[in-house]
PDB file of C-alpha atoms and ligand atoms in Angstrom:
ATOM      1  CA  UNK A   1      -5.500  29.592 -14.790  1.00  0.00           C
ATOM      2  CA  UNK A   2      -3.362  31.909 -12.703  1.00  0.00           C
ATOM      3  CA  UNK A   3       0.345  32.039 -13.681  1.00  0.00           C
ATOM      4  CA  UNK A   4       1.208  30.536 -10.318  1.00  0.00           C
ATOM      5  CA  UNK A   5      -1.026  27.710  -9.189  1.00  0.00           C
ATOM      6  CA  UNK A   6      -1.149  26.116  -5.699  1.00  0.00           C
ATOM      7  CA  UNK A   7      -3.167  22.928  -5.183  1.00  0.00           C
ATOM      8  CA  UNK A   8      -3.758  21.507  -1.704  1.00  0.00           C
ATOM      9  CA  UNK A   9      -4.836  17.890  -1.217  1.00  0.00           C
ATOM     10  CA  UNK A  10      -5.704  16.241   2.094  1.00  0.00           C
ATOM     11  CA  UNK A  11      -7.164  12.948   3.148  1.00  0.00           C
ATOM     12  CA  UNK A  12      -6.777   9.864   5.379  1.00  0.00           C
ATOM     13  CA  UNK A  13      -4.239   7.072   4.816  1.00  0.00           C
ATOM     14  CA  UNK A  14      -4.736   5.212   1.522  1.00  0.00           C
ATOM     15  CA  UNK A  15      -7.167   7.765   0.108  1.00  0.00           C
ATOM     16  CA  UNK A  16      -4.727   8.228  -2.799  1.00  0.00           C
ATOM     17  CA  UNK A  17      -3.243  11.614  -1.911  1.00  0.00           C
ATOM     18  CA  UNK A  18       0.337  10.927  -2.976  1.00  0.00           C
ATOM     19  CA  UNK A  19      -0.485   9.205  -6.269  1.00  0.00           C
ATOM     20  CA  UNK A  20      -3.074  11.844  -7.146  1.00  0.00           C
ATOM     21  CA  UNK A  21      -0.827  14.801  -6.203  1.00  0.00           C
ATOM     22  CA  UNK A  22       2.074  13.464  -8.268  1.00  0.00           C
ATOM     23  CA  UNK A  23      -0.175  12.801 -11.220  1.00  0.00           C
ATOM     24  CA  UNK A  24      -1.665  16.371 -11.026  1.00  0.00           C
ATOM     25  CA  UNK A  25       1.792  17.955 -10.626  1.00  0.00           C
ATOM     26  CA  UNK A  26       2.991  16.096 -13.797  1.00  0.00           C
ATOM     27  CA  UNK A  27      -0.143  17.074 -15.768  1.00  0.00           C
ATOM     28  CA  UNK A  28       0.122  20.747 -14.832  1.00  0.00           C
ATOM     29  CA  UNK A  29       3.929  20.974 -14.662  1.00  0.00           C
ATOM     30  CA  UNK A  30       4.065  22.002 -10.964  1.00  0.00           C
ATOM     31  CA  UNK A  31       6.320  21.064  -8.094  1.00  0.00           C
ATOM     32  CA  UNK A  32       5.112  18.404  -5.622  1.00  0.00           C
ATOM     33  CA  UNK A  33       5.403  18.325  -1.847  1.00  0.00           C
ATOM     34  CA  UNK A  34       4.795  15.192   0.155  1.00  0.00           C
ATOM     35  CA  UNK A  35       4.279  16.734   3.672  1.00  0.00           C
ATOM     36  CA  UNK A  36       3.847  13.313   5.256  1.00  0.00           C
ATOM     37  CA  UNK A  37       7.392  12.373   4.194  1.00  0.00           C
ATOM     38  CA  UNK A  38       8.672  15.141   6.449  1.00  0.00           C
ATOM     39  CA  UNK A  39       6.807  13.679   9.484  1.00  0.00           C
ATOM     40  CA  UNK A  40       8.225  10.306   8.545  1.00  0.00           C
ATOM     41  CA  UNK A  41      11.760  11.688   8.217  1.00  0.00           C
ATOM     42  CA  UNK A  42      11.488  13.200  11.739  1.00  0.00           C
ATOM     43  CA  UNK A  43      10.298   9.829  13.058  1.00  0.00           C
ATOM     44  CA  UNK A  44      13.492   8.224  11.601  1.00  0.00           C
ATOM     45  CA  UNK A  45      15.532  11.028  13.222  1.00  0.00           C
ATOM     46  CA  UNK A  46      14.136  10.569  16.693  1.00  0.00           C
ATOM     47  CA  UNK A  47      14.295   6.757  16.480  1.00  0.00           C
ATOM     48  CA  UNK A  48      17.942   6.972  15.262  1.00  0.00           C
ATOM     49  CA  UNK A  49      18.760   9.247  18.190  1.00  0.00           C
ATOM     50  CA  UNK A  50      17.404   6.639  20.604  1.00  0.00           C
ATOM     51  CA  UNK A  51      14.546   8.910  21.734  1.00  0.00           C
ATOM     52  CA  UNK A  52      11.499   6.936  23.009  1.00  0.00           C
ATOM     53  CA  UNK A  53       8.172   7.806  21.257  1.00  0.00           C
ATOM     54  CA  UNK A  54       6.610   8.705  24.678  1.00  0.00           C
ATOM     55  CA  UNK A  55       9.468  11.217  25.400  1.00  0.00           C
ATOM     56  CA  UNK A  56       7.651  14.352  24.144  1.00  0.00           C
ATOM     57  CA  UNK A  57      10.512  16.802  24.891  1.00  0.00           C
ATOM     58  CA  UNK A  58      12.903  14.422  23.090  1.00  0.00           C
ATOM     59  CA  UNK A  59      10.568  14.150  20.020  1.00  0.00           C
ATOM     60  CA  UNK A  60      10.099  17.988  19.921  1.00  0.00           C
ATOM     61  CA  UNK A  61      13.911  18.525  20.186  1.00  0.00           C
ATOM     62  CA  UNK A  62      14.542  15.999  17.391  1.00  0.00           C
ATOM     63  CA  UNK A  63      11.992  17.782  15.208  1.00  0.00           C
ATOM     64  CA  UNK A  64      13.422  21.242  15.705  1.00  0.00           C
ATOM     65  CA  UNK A  65      16.975  19.938  15.110  1.00  0.00           C
ATOM     66  CA  UNK A  66      16.093  17.808  12.093  1.00  0.00           C
ATOM     67  CA  UNK A  67      17.811  19.013   8.814  1.00  0.00           C
ATOM     68  CA  UNK A  68      15.261  17.843   6.262  1.00  0.00           C
ATOM     69  CA  UNK A  69      15.977  17.951   2.504  1.00  0.00           C
ATOM     70  CA  UNK A  70      13.196  16.885   0.224  1.00  0.00           C
ATOM     71  CA  UNK A  71      12.671  16.596  -3.511  1.00  0.00           C
ATOM     72  CA  UNK A  72       9.971  18.682  -5.095  1.00  0.00           C
ATOM     73  CA  UNK A  73      10.084  16.716  -8.384  1.00  0.00           C
ATOM     74  CA  UNK A  74       7.077  14.404  -8.821  1.00  0.00           C
ATOM     75  CA  UNK A  75       9.205  12.067 -10.874  1.00  0.00           C
ATOM     76  CA  UNK A  76      12.199  11.930  -8.516  1.00  0.00           C
ATOM     77  CA  UNK A  77      11.149  11.364  -4.954  1.00  0.00           C
ATOM     78  CA  UNK A  78      13.790  11.419  -2.234  1.00  0.00           C
ATOM     79  CA  UNK A  79      14.168  12.669   1.228  1.00  0.00           C
ATOM     80  CA  UNK A  80      17.208  13.106   3.473  1.00  0.00           C
ATOM     81  CA  UNK A  81      17.322  13.789   7.175  1.00  0.00           C
ATOM     82  CA  UNK A  82      20.437  14.939   8.969  1.00  0.00           C
ATOM     83  CA  UNK A  83      22.443  14.110   5.855  1.00  0.00           C
ATOM     84  CA  UNK A  84      21.226  10.597   5.442  1.00  0.00           C
ATOM     85  CA  UNK A  85      19.009   9.372   2.535  1.00  0.00           C
ATOM     86  CA  UNK A  86      15.916   7.848   4.116  1.00  0.00           C
ATOM     87  CA  UNK A  87      13.749   7.649   0.942  1.00  0.00           C
ATOM     88  CA  UNK A  88      13.086   3.944   1.374  1.00  0.00           C
ATOM     89  CA  UNK A  89      13.334   3.726   5.135  1.00  0.00           C
ATOM     90  CA  UNK A  90      10.476   6.217   5.756  1.00  0.00           C
ATOM     91  CA  UNK A  91       8.075   3.640   4.200  1.00  0.00           C
ATOM     92  CA  UNK A  92       9.040   0.897   6.660  1.00  0.00           C
ATOM     93  CA  UNK A  93       6.452  -0.459   9.126  1.00  0.00           C
ATOM     94  CA  UNK A  94       8.435   0.724  12.159  1.00  0.00           C
ATOM     95  CA  UNK A  95       8.136   4.335  10.876  1.00  0.00           C
ATOM     96  CA  UNK A  96       4.370   4.060  10.194  1.00  0.00           C
ATOM     97  CA  UNK A  97       4.090   2.664  13.737  1.00  0.00           C
ATOM     98  CA  UNK A  98       5.808   5.599  15.420  1.00  0.00           C
ATOM     99  CA  UNK A  99       5.250   8.625  13.115  1.00  0.00           C
ATOM    100  CA  UNK A 100       2.067   9.672  15.037  1.00  0.00           C
ATOM    101  CA  UNK A 101       4.388  10.496  18.015  1.00  0.00           C
ATOM    102  CA  UNK A 102       5.413  13.472  15.849  1.00  0.00           C
ATOM    103  CA  UNK A 103       2.047  14.354  14.340  1.00  0.00           C
ATOM    104  CA  UNK A 104       0.214  14.463  17.698  1.00  0.00           C
ATOM    105  CA  UNK A 105       2.533  17.151  19.196  1.00  0.00           C
ATOM    106  CA  UNK A 106       1.517  20.733  18.464  1.00  0.00           C
ATOM    107  CA  UNK A 107       5.057  22.032  18.720  1.00  0.00           C
ATOM    108  CA  UNK A 108       6.237  19.512  16.081  1.00  0.00           C
ATOM    109  CA  UNK A 109       3.406  20.445  13.744  1.00  0.00           C
ATOM    110  CA  UNK A 110       4.193  24.203  14.031  1.00  0.00           C
ATOM    111  CA  UNK A 111       7.826  23.619  13.190  1.00  0.00           C
ATOM    112  CA  UNK A 112       6.994  21.486  10.160  1.00  0.00           C
ATOM    113  CA  UNK A 113       4.169  23.695   8.920  1.00  0.00           C
ATOM    114  CA  UNK A 114       6.436  26.710   8.703  1.00  0.00           C
ATOM    115  CA  UNK A 115       8.987  24.707   6.635  1.00  0.00           C
ATOM    116  CA  UNK A 116       6.205  23.257   4.422  1.00  0.00           C
ATOM    117  CA  UNK A 117       4.891  26.763   3.550  1.00  0.00           C
ATOM    118  CA  UNK A 118       8.350  27.852   2.509  1.00  0.00           C
ATOM    119  CA  UNK A 119       8.764  24.706   0.322  1.00  0.00           C
ATOM    120  CA  UNK A 120       5.341  25.308  -1.317  1.00  0.00           C
ATOM    121  CA  UNK A 121       6.461  28.800  -2.244  1.00  0.00           C
ATOM    122  CA  UNK A 122       9.787  27.730  -3.617  1.00  0.00           C
ATOM    123  CA  UNK A 123       8.843  27.054  -7.252  1.00  0.00           C
ATOM    124  CA  UNK A 124       7.509  30.081  -9.307  1.00  0.00           C
ATOM    125  CA  UNK A 125       5.275  27.766 -11.322  1.00  0.00           C
ATOM    126  CA  UNK A 126       3.408  26.667  -8.124  1.00  0.00           C
ATOM    127  CA  UNK A 127       2.960  23.454  -6.241  1.00  0.00           C
ATOM    128  CA  UNK A 128       0.722  20.478  -5.475  1.00  0.00           C
ATOM    129  CA  UNK A 129       1.078  19.559  -1.846  1.00  0.00           C
ATOM    130  CA  UNK A 130      -0.583  16.740  -0.020  1.00  0.00           C
ATOM    131  CA  UNK A 131      -1.071  15.682   3.583  1.00  0.00           C
ATOM    132  CA  UNK A 132      -3.558  16.109   6.469  1.00  0.00           C
ATOM    133  CA  UNK A 133      -3.653  19.836   7.072  1.00  0.00           C
ATOM    134  CA  UNK A 134      -2.625  21.385   3.716  1.00  0.00           C
ATOM    135  CA  UNK A 135      -6.142  22.619   2.931  1.00  0.00           C
ATOM    136  CA  UNK A 136      -6.760  24.004   6.441  1.00  0.00           C
ATOM    137  CA  UNK A 137      -3.492  25.045   8.107  1.00  0.00           C
ATOM    138  CA  UNK A 138      -0.489  25.056   5.794  1.00  0.00           C
ATOM    139  CA  UNK A 139      -2.135  26.685   2.747  1.00  0.00           C
ATOM    140  CA  UNK A 140      -5.793  27.627   3.314  1.00  0.00           C
ATOM    141  CA  UNK A 141      -5.400  30.191   0.496  1.00  0.00           C
ATOM    142  CA  UNK A 142      -4.539  27.558  -2.117  1.00  0.00           C
ATOM    143  CA  UNK A 143      -6.207  28.078  -5.496  1.00  0.00           C
ATOM    144  CA  UNK A 144      -7.718  24.570  -5.381  1.00  0.00           C
ATOM    145  CA  UNK A 145      -8.342  22.658  -2.201  1.00  0.00           C
ATOM    146  CA  UNK A 146      -9.455  19.051  -2.230  1.00  0.00           C
ATOM    147  CA  UNK A 147     -10.249  16.475   0.458  1.00  0.00           C
ATOM    148  CA  UNK A 148      -9.924  12.879  -0.849  1.00  0.00           C
ATOM    149  CA  UNK A 149     -11.916  10.176   0.944  1.00  0.00           C
ATOM    150  CA  UNK A 150     -12.498   6.454   0.346  1.00  0.00           C
ATOM    151  CA  UNK A 151     -14.188   3.733   2.325  1.00  0.00           C
ATOM    152  CA  UNK A 152     -11.997   2.152   4.951  1.00  0.00           C
ATOM    153  CA  UNK A 153     -12.196  -1.253   3.117  1.00  0.00           C
ATOM    154  CA  UNK A 154     -10.945   0.388  -0.070  1.00  0.00           C
ATOM    155  CA  UNK A 155      -8.127   2.100   1.740  1.00  0.00           C
ATOM    156  CA  UNK A 156      -7.067  -1.051   3.480  1.00  0.00           C
ATOM    157  CA  UNK A 157      -7.136  -2.899   0.164  1.00  0.00           C
ATOM    158  CA  UNK A 158      -5.039  -0.302  -1.583  1.00  0.00           C
ATOM    159  CA  UNK A 159      -2.456  -0.112   1.181  1.00  0.00           C
ATOM    160  CA  UNK A 160      -2.459  -3.937   1.462  1.00  0.00           C
ATOM    161  CA  UNK A 161      -1.905  -4.267  -2.308  1.00  0.00           C
ATOM    162  CA  UNK A 162       1.138  -1.991  -2.018  1.00  0.00           C
ATOM    163  CA  UNK A 163       2.690  -3.634   1.065  1.00  0.00           C
ATOM    164  CA  UNK A 164       1.845  -7.265   0.218  1.00  0.00           C
ATOM    165  CA  UNK A 165       3.431  -9.873   2.425  1.00  0.00           C
ATOM    166  CA  UNK A 166       5.543  -7.240   4.275  1.00  0.00           C
ATOM    167  CA  UNK A 167       2.649  -6.838   6.739  1.00  0.00           C
ATOM    168  CA  UNK A 168       0.013  -9.018   8.288  1.00  0.00           C
ATOM    169  CA  UNK A 169      -3.707  -8.008   8.731  1.00  0.00           C
ATOM    170  CA  UNK A 170      -3.096  -6.573  12.185  1.00  0.00           C
ATOM    171  CA  UNK A 171      -0.152  -4.408  11.058  1.00  0.00           C
ATOM    172  CA  UNK A 172      -2.112  -3.266   8.009  1.00  0.00           C
ATOM    173  CA  UNK A 173      -5.043  -2.105  10.206  1.00  0.00           C
ATOM    174  CA  UNK A 174      -2.514  -0.366  12.513  1.00  0.00           C
ATOM    175  CA  UNK A 175      -0.959   1.479   9.573  1.00  0.00           C
ATOM    176  CA  UNK A 176      -4.293   2.664   8.185  1.00  0.00           C
ATOM    177  CA  UNK A 177      -7.029   2.822  10.836  1.00  0.00           C
ATOM    178  CA  UNK A 178      -5.100   3.234  14.145  1.00  0.00           C
ATOM    179  CA  UNK A 179      -2.823   5.793  12.521  1.00  0.00           C
ATOM    180  CA  UNK A 180      -5.785   7.833  11.170  1.00  0.00           C
ATOM    181  CA  UNK A 181      -7.387   7.812  14.628  1.00  0.00           C
ATOM    182  CA  UNK A 182      -4.133   9.107  16.262  1.00  0.00           C
ATOM    183  CA  UNK A 183      -3.328  11.545  13.509  1.00  0.00           C
ATOM    184  CA  UNK A 184      -6.752  13.163  13.659  1.00  0.00           C
ATOM    185  CA  UNK A 185      -6.225  14.296  17.285  1.00  0.00           C
ATOM    186  CA  UNK A 186      -4.983  17.749  16.330  1.00  0.00           C
ATOM    187  CA  UNK A 187      -6.194  18.157  12.686  1.00  0.00           C
ATOM    188  CA  UNK A 188      -9.459  17.245  10.910  1.00  0.00           C
ATOM    189  CA  UNK A 189      -8.969  15.422   7.649  1.00  0.00           C
ATOM    190  CA  UNK A 190     -12.349  13.687   7.510  1.00  0.00           C
ATOM    191  CA  UNK A 191     -14.621  16.651   6.984  1.00  0.00           C
ATOM    192  CA  UNK A 192     -14.163  19.173   4.206  1.00  0.00           C
ATOM    193  CA  UNK A 193     -13.676  22.705   5.449  1.00  0.00           C
ATOM    194  CA  UNK A 194     -15.509  25.626   3.796  1.00  0.00           C
ATOM    195  CA  UNK A 195     -14.360  25.972   0.196  1.00  0.00           C
ATOM    196  CA  UNK A 196     -12.737  22.522   0.131  1.00  0.00           C
ATOM    197  CA  UNK A 197     -13.913  20.091  -2.593  1.00  0.00           C
ATOM    198  CA  UNK A 198     -14.815  16.657  -1.269  1.00  0.00           C
ATOM    199  CA  UNK A 199     -13.914  13.811  -3.656  1.00  0.00           C
ATOM    200  CA  UNK A 200     -14.898  10.262  -2.704  1.00  0.00           C
ATOM    201  CA  UNK A 201     -12.435   8.069  -4.642  1.00  0.00           C
ATOM    202  CA  UNK A 202     -13.842   4.642  -3.441  1.00  0.00           C
ATOM    203  CA  UNK A 203     -15.136   3.761  -6.940  1.00  0.00           C
ATOM    204  CA  UNK A 204     -12.883   5.926  -9.032  1.00  0.00           C
ATOM    205  CA  UNK A 205      -9.684   4.841 -10.756  1.00  0.00           C
ATOM    206  CA  UNK A 206      -6.495   6.813 -10.038  1.00  0.00           C
ATOM    207  CA  UNK A 207      -6.717   8.336 -13.537  1.00  0.00           C
ATOM    208  CA  UNK A 208     -10.253   9.476 -12.928  1.00  0.00           C
ATOM    209  CA  UNK A 209      -9.245  11.132  -9.641  1.00  0.00           C
ATOM    210  CA  UNK A 210      -6.334  12.932 -11.314  1.00  0.00           C
ATOM    211  CA  UNK A 211      -8.529  14.149 -14.130  1.00  0.00           C
ATOM    212  CA  UNK A 212     -11.070  15.422 -11.600  1.00  0.00           C
ATOM    213  CA  UNK A 213      -8.520  17.508  -9.769  1.00  0.00           C
ATOM    214  CA  UNK A 214      -6.956  18.827 -12.970  1.00  0.00           C
ATOM    215  CA  UNK A 215     -10.485  19.848 -14.103  1.00  0.00           C
ATOM    216  CA  UNK A 216     -11.004  21.778 -10.869  1.00  0.00           C
ATOM    217  CA  UNK A 217      -7.706  23.619 -11.562  1.00  0.00           C
ATOM    218  CA  UNK A 218      -8.795  24.402 -15.155  1.00  0.00           C
ATOM    219  CA  UNK A 219     -12.056  25.876 -13.923  1.00  0.00           C
ATOM    220  CA  UNK A 220     -10.087  28.741 -12.307  1.00  0.00           C
ATOM    221  CA  UNK A 221     -10.381  31.811 -14.481  1.00  0.00           C
TER     222      UNK A 221
HETATM  223  N1  ATP B 301      -8.379   5.859  -6.968  1.00  0.00           N
HETATM  224  C1  ATP B 301      -7.575   4.779  -6.753  1.00  0.00           C
HETATM  225  N2  ATP B 301      -7.991   3.565  -7.094  1.00  0.00           N
HETATM  226  C2  ATP B 301      -7.228   2.466  -6.853  1.00  0.00           C
HETATM  227  N3  ATP B 301      -6.025   2.557  -6.245  1.00  0.00           N
HETATM  228  C3  ATP B 301      -5.583   3.754  -5.931  1.00  0.00           C
HETATM  229  C4  ATP B 301      -6.312   4.974  -6.112  1.00  0.00           C
HETATM  230  N4  ATP B 301      -5.593   5.969  -5.639  1.00  0.00           N
HETATM  231  C5  ATP B 301      -4.474   5.452  -5.148  1.00  0.00           C
HETATM  232  N5  ATP B 301      -4.409   4.125  -5.322  1.00  0.00           N
HETATM  233  C6  ATP B 301      -3.364   3.177  -4.870  1.00  0.00           C
HETATM  234  O1  ATP B 301      -3.487   3.068  -3.448  1.00  0.00           O
HETATM  235  C7  ATP B 301      -2.246   3.002  -2.798  1.00  0.00           C
HETATM  236  C8  ATP B 301      -2.124   4.133  -1.742  1.00  0.00           C
HETATM  237  O2  ATP B 301      -2.149   5.368  -2.463  1.00  0.00           O
HETATM  238  P1  ATP B 301      -1.344   6.661  -1.984  1.00  0.00           P
HETATM  239  O3  ATP B 301      -0.021   6.205  -1.399  1.00  0.00           O
HETATM  240  O4  ATP B 301      -1.392   7.626  -3.033  1.00  0.00           O
HETATM  241  O5  ATP B 301      -2.334   7.028  -0.734  1.00  0.00           O
HETATM  242  P2  ATP B 301      -2.055   8.102   0.376  1.00  0.00           P
HETATM  243  O6  ATP B 301      -3.365   8.733   0.657  1.00  0.00           O
HETATM  244  O7  ATP B 301      -0.968   9.022   0.030  1.00  0.00           O
HETATM  245  O8  ATP B 301      -1.648   7.227   1.604  1.00  0.00           O
HETATM  246  P3  ATP B 301      -0.692   7.541   2.889  1.00  0.00           P
HETATM  247  O9  ATP B 301      -1.190   8.783   3.574  1.00  0.00           O
HETATM  248  O10 ATP B 301      -0.896   6.366   3.833  1.00  0.00           O
HETATM  249  O11 ATP B 301       0.732   7.702   2.461  1.00  0.00           O
HETATM  250  C9  ATP B 301      -1.205   3.089  -3.934  1.00  0.00           C
HETATM  251  O12 ATP B 301      -0.819   1.812  -4.194  1.00  0.00           O
HETATM  252  C10 ATP B 301      -1.956   3.724  -5.052  1.00  0.00           C
HETATM  253  O13 ATP B 301      -1.470   3.326  -6.363  1.00  0.00           O
HETATM  254  N1  LIG B 302       0.285  17.314   6.658  1.00  0.00           N
HETATM  255  C1  LIG B 302       0.513  16.173   7.385  1.00  0.00           C
HETATM  256  C2  LIG B 302       1.120  15.085   6.754  1.00  0.00           C
HETATM  257  C3  LIG B 302       1.326  13.932   7.441  1.00  0.00           C
HETATM  258  N2  LIG B 302       0.986  13.927   8.715  1.00  0.00           N
HETATM  259  C4  LIG B 302       1.280  12.695   9.479  1.00  0.00           C
HETATM  260  C5  LIG B 302       0.215  11.702   9.541  1.00  0.00           C
HETATM  261  C6  LIG B 302       0.841  10.417   9.073  1.00  0.00           C
HETATM  262  O1  LIG B 302       0.719   9.410   9.990  1.00  0.00           O
HETATM  263  C7  LIG B 302       2.301  10.702   8.857  1.00  0.00           C
HETATM  264  C8  LIG B 302       2.849  10.239   7.548  1.00  0.00           C
HETATM  265  O2  LIG B 302       2.018  10.724   6.504  1.00  0.00           O
HETATM  266  P1  LIG B 302       1.756   9.865   5.164  1.00  0.00           P
HETATM  267  O3  LIG B 302       3.095   9.577   4.535  1.00  0.00           O
HETATM  268  O4  LIG B 302       1.022   8.627   5.582  1.00  0.00           O
HETATM  269  O5  LIG B 302       0.845  10.697   4.305  1.00  0.00           O
HETATM  270  O6  LIG B 302       2.439  12.120   8.931  1.00  0.00           O
HETATM  271  C9  LIG B 302       0.346  14.942   9.314  1.00  0.00           C
HETATM  272  O7  LIG B 302       0.015  14.876  10.549  1.00  0.00           O
HETATM  273  N3  LIG B 302       0.148  16.119   8.648  1.00  0.00           N
END
């Protein structure tokens, strides 16, 4: 394996990106970047500022102004925006409902992509980063690039298992299926680009998925 290793993982909601990326980062002693947490942090920032999701100029201004601090430790996840810890808040349904207002604006993406590249380069050991455009836009030169997929029913069941009674069926479908449809307007995370390994996780356990990605990393001379 190279002395510095970069692994990029993309996929739709509930495909297992975060859990897999954290497991791989632990197994290979690398830093971990949750790029989606940064989009979510910006959503909190614009909502906090009273900006309406339809106000594109307001959402862009909130993105550019957002001071985002994020942990790169797979065992200690936290994120702060504009000095406030929003680690728990970014997982709330109101954030999932409005985060696509950020991800569907090219200017917001450009701003976040530049920061994400810098964060991926911060640790000399290397990084495992996950999101929607890590394999294609943020780090197309990553040593290992993986697109995780899973059937919609499996993804709904996984996300439903996590959120439990906090959401009803309609809210669950909104968080997974509607969000994927909106988020894929500017980036493609359903087809594997050239050189990207496609891994269907529908019938795999989380451990099996982590082992498959670690094996791909170990194949590198
Ligand atoms: N292969 C798997 N088999 C069963 N459950 C899984 C698998 N991978 C992940 N999970 C579970 O599915 C849920 C969603 O996983 P995770 O948060 O990693 O997905 P994600 O792709 O990052 O989703 P999102 O983009 O919506 O944040 C978690 O509860 C996780 O433990
Ligand atoms: N590289 C990325 C990462 C995330 N997004 C968008 C899409 C999601 O709706 C939102 C939150 O991501 P999640 O926490 O669910 O992984 O951020 C994106 O467009 N590009």
